[in-house]
CSV table of C-alpha atoms in Angstrom, one decimal:
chain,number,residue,atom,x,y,z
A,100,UNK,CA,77.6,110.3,104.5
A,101,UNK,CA,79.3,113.7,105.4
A,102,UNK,CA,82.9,114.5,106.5
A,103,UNK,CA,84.5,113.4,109.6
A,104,UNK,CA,84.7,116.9,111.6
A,105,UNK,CA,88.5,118.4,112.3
A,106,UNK,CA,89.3,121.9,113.4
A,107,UNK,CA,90.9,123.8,110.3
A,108,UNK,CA,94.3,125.0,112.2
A,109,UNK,CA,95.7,124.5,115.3
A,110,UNK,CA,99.3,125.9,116.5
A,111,UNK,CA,101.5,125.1,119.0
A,112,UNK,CA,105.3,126.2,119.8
A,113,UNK,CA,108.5,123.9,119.4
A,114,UNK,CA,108.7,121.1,122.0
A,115,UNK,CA,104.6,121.6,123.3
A,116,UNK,CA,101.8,119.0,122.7
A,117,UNK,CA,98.9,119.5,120.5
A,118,UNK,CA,96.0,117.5,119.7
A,119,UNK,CA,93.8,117.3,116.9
A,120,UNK,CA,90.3,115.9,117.0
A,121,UNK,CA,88.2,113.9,115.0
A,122,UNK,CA,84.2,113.8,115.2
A,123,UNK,CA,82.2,111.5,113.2
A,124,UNK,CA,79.0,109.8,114.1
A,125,UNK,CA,77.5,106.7,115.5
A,126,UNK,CA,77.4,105.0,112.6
A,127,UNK,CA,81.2,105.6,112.0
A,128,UNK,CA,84.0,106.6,114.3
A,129,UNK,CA,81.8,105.3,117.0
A,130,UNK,CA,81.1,102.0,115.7
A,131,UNK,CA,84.6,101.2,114.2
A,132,UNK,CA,88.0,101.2,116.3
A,133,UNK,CA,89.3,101.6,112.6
A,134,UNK,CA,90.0,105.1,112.7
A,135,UNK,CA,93.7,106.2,111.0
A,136,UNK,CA,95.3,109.2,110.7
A,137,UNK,CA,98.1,110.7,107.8
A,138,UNK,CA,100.4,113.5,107.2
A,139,UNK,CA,100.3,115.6,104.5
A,140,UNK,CA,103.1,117.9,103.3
A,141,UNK,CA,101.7,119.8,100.0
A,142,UNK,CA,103.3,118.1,96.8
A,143,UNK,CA,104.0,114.9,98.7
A,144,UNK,CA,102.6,111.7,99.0
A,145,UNK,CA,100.4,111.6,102.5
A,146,UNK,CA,102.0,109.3,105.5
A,147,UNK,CA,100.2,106.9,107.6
A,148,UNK,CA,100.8,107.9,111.3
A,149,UNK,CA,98.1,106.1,113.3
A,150,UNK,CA,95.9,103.2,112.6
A,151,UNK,CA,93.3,101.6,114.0
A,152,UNK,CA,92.8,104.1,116.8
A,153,UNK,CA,95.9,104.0,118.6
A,154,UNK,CA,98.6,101.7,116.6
A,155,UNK,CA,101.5,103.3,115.0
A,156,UNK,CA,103.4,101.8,112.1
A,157,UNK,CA,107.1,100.9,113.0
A,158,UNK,CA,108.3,103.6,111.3
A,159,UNK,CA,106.6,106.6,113.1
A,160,UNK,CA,107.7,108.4,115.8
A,161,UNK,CA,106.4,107.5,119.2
A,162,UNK,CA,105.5,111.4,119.3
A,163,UNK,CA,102.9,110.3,117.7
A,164,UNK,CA,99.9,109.0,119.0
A,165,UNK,CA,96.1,108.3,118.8
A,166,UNK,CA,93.0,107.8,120.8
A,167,UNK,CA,89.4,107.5,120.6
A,168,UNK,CA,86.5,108.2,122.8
A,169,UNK,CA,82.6,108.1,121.6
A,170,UNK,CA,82.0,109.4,118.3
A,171,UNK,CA,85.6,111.8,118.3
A,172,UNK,CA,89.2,110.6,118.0
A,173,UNK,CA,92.2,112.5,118.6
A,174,UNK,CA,95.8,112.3,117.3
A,175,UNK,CA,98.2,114.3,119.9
A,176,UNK,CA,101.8,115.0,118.8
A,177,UNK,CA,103.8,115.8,121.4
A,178,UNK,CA,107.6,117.5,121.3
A,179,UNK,CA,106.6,119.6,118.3
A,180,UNK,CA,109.1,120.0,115.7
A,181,UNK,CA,109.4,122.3,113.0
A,182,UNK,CA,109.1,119.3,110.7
A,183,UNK,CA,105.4,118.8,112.1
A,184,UNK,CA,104.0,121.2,110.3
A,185,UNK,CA,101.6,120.2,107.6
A,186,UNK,CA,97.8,119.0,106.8
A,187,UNK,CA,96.6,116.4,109.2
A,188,UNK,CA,93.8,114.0,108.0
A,189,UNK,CA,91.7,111.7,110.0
A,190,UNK,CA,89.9,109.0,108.5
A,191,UNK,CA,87.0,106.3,109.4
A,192,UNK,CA,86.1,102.9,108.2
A,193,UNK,CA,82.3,103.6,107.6
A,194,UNK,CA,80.7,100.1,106.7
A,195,UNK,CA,79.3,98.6,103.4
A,196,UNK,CA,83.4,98.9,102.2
A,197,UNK,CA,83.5,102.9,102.6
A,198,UNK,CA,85.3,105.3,104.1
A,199,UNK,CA,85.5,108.3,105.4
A,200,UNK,CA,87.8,111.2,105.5
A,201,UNK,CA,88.0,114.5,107.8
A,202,UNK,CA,88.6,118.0,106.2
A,203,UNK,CA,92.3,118.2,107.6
A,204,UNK,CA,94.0,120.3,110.2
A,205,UNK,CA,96.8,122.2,109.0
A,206,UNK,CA,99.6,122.3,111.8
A,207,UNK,CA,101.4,125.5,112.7
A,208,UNK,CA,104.7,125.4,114.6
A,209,UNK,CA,105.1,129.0,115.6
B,254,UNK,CA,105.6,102.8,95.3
B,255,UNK,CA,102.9,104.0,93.7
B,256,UNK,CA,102.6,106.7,91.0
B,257,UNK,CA,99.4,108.1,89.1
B,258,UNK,CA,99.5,109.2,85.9
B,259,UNK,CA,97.3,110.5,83.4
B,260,UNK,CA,95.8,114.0,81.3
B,261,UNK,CA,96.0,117.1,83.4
B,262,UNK,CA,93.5,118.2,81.6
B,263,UNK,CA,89.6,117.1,80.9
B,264,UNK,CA,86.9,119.2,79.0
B,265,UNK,CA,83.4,119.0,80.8
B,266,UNK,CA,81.0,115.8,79.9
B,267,UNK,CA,84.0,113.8,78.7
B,268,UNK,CA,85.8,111.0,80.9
B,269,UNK,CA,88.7,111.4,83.3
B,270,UNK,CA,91.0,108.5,82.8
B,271,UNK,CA,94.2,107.9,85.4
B,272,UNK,CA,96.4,105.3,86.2
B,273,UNK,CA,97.9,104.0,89.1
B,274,UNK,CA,101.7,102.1,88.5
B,275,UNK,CA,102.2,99.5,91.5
B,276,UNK,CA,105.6,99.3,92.2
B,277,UNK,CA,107.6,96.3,94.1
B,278,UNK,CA,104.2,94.3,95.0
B,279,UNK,CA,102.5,92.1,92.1
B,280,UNK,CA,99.1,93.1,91.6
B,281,UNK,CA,98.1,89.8,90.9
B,282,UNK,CA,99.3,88.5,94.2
B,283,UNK,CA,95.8,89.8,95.7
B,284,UNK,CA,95.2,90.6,99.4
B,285,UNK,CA,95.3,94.3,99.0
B,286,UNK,CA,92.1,96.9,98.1
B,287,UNK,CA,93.8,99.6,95.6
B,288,UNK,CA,92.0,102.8,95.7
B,289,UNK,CA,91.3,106.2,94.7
B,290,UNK,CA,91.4,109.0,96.6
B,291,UNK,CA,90.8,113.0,95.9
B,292,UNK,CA,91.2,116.4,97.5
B,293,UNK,CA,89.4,119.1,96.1
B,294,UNK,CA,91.3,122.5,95.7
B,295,UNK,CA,91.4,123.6,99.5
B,296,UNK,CA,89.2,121.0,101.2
B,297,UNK,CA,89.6,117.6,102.9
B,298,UNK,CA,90.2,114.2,101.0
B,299,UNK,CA,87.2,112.4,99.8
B,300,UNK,CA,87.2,108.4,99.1
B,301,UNK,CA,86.9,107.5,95.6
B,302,UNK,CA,86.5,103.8,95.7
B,303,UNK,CA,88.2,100.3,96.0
B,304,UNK,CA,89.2,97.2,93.6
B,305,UNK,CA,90.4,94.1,95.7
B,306,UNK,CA,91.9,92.0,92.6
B,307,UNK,CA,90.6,90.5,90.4
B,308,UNK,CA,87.9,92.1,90.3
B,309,UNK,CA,85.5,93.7,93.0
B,310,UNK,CA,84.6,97.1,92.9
B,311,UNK,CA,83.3,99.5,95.7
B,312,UNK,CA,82.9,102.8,95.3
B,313,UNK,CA,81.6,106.2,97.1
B,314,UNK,CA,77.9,106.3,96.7
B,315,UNK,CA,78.4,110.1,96.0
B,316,UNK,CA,79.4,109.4,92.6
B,317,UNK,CA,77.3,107.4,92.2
B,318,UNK,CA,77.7,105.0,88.8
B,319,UNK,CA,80.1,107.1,87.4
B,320,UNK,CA,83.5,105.5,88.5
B,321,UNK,CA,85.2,102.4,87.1
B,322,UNK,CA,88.1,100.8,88.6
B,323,UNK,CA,90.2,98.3,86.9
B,324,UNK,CA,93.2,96.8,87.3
B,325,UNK,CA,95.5,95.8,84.5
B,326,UNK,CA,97.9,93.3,86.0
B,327,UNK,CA,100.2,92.7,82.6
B,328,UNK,CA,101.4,96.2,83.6
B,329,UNK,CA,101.0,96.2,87.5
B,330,UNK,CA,98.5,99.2,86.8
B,331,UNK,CA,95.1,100.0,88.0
B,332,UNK,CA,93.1,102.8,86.6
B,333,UNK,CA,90.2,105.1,87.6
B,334,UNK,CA,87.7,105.9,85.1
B,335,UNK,CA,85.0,109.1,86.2
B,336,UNK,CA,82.2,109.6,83.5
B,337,UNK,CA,80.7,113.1,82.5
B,338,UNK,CA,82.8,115.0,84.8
B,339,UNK,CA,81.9,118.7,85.4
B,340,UNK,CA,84.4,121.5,87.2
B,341,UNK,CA,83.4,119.9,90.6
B,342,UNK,CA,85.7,117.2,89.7
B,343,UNK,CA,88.4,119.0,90.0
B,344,UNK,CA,90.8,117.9,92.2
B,345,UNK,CA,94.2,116.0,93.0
B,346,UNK,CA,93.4,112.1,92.6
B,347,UNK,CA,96.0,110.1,95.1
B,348,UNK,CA,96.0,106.3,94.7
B,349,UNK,CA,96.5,104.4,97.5
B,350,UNK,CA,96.9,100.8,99.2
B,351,UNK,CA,94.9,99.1,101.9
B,352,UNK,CA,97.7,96.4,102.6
B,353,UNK,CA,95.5,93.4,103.8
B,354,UNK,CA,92.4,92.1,103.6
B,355,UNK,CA,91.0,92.8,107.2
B,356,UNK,CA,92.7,96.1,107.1
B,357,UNK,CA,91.0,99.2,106.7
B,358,UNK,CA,93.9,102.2,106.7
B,359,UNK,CA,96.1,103.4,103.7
B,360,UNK,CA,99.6,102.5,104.1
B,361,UNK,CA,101.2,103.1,100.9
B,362,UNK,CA,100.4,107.0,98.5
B,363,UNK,CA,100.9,108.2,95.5
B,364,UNK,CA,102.5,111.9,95.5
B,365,UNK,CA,98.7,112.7,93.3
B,366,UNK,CA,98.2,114.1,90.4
B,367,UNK,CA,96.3,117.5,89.5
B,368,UNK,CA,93.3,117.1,87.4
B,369,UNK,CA,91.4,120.0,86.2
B,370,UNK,CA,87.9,120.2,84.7
């Protein structure tokens, strides 16, 4: 089993959208509509923001959101704020009881 | 809440112990897979393994047999044990909840704790 596949940075300016991507496999992402997604800020504990593909816990902002298509999902914050910027990590239900996590994204807000 | 505790410290070949204290949810009450999680200094998070109370186990296939979970529900704790650890088990170890069976996301972190080998 390797890694789930993010980009190591992406950037974007207050108030754009960015998205973050996710590629896995056939035998994970693109089996399993159980693909989540957390936020990291160093020190902290990480936060769930997506599950499930696209579902977003009640306490997340809308801003927030995820979708899947094939063996890559994407998480797309939109409205950027400074308070965005951390590690982003997707994750992937991979059968047998594993899972799988990608490398991160770390989120600049210029 | 959850909260890991346990030596920052662990000499090569010996075991890595940690604990995980569960707060406001009973251990005991079962539904829930408590994991393990790790980041290794600069990379991505890697899946340690499960326990769904009382008592199954999963675990990453990486490490192969030398990971124990247990769960100690006197003191609404469950514990990761590594075996013969070297310095690529160095890492922060987060523990984490999977809040129902049938769910497969991690709702609930620990802040982690820094283990070096």
């Amino acid at each position: 089993q390797s890694a789930l596949t993010q980009p190591a940075s992406v950037s974007g300016s207050p108030g754009q959208s960015i998205t973050i991507s996710c590629t896995g496999t056939s035998s994970d992402v693109g089996t399993y509509n159980l693909v989540s997604w957390y936020q990291h800020h160093p020190g902290k504990a990480p936060k769930l923001l997506i599950y499930e593909v696209t579902k977003r816990p009640s306490v997340v902002s809308n801003r927030f959101s995820g979708s899947k298509s094939g063996n890559t999902a994407s998480l797309t914050i939109s409205g950027l704020q400074a308070g965005d910027e951390a590690d982003y990590y997707c994750c992937s239900y991979a059968g047998s009881t594993t899972w799988l996590f990608g490398g991160g994204t770390t989120l600049t807000v210029l | 809440q959850l909260q890991e505790s346990g030596p920052g410290l662990v000499k090569p070949s010996q075991t890595l112990s940690l604990t995980c204290t569960v707060s406001g949810d009973p251990i005991a009450r079962g539904g829930y897979y408590w994991t393990w999680i790790r980041q290794h200094p600069g990379k991505g998070l890697e899946w340690i393994g499960n326990i769904f109370y009382p008592g199954t186990t999963y675990h990453n296939p990486s490490l192969k047999s030398r990971v124990i979970i247990s769960v100690d529900t006197s003191k609404n704790q469950f514990s990761l044990r590594l075996n013969s650890v070297t310095a690529a088990d160095t890492a922060v170890y987060f523990c984490a909840r999977v809040p129902y069976s049938g769910a497969y996301h991690f709702d609930y972190w620990g802040q982690g704790t820094l283990v070096i080998v």
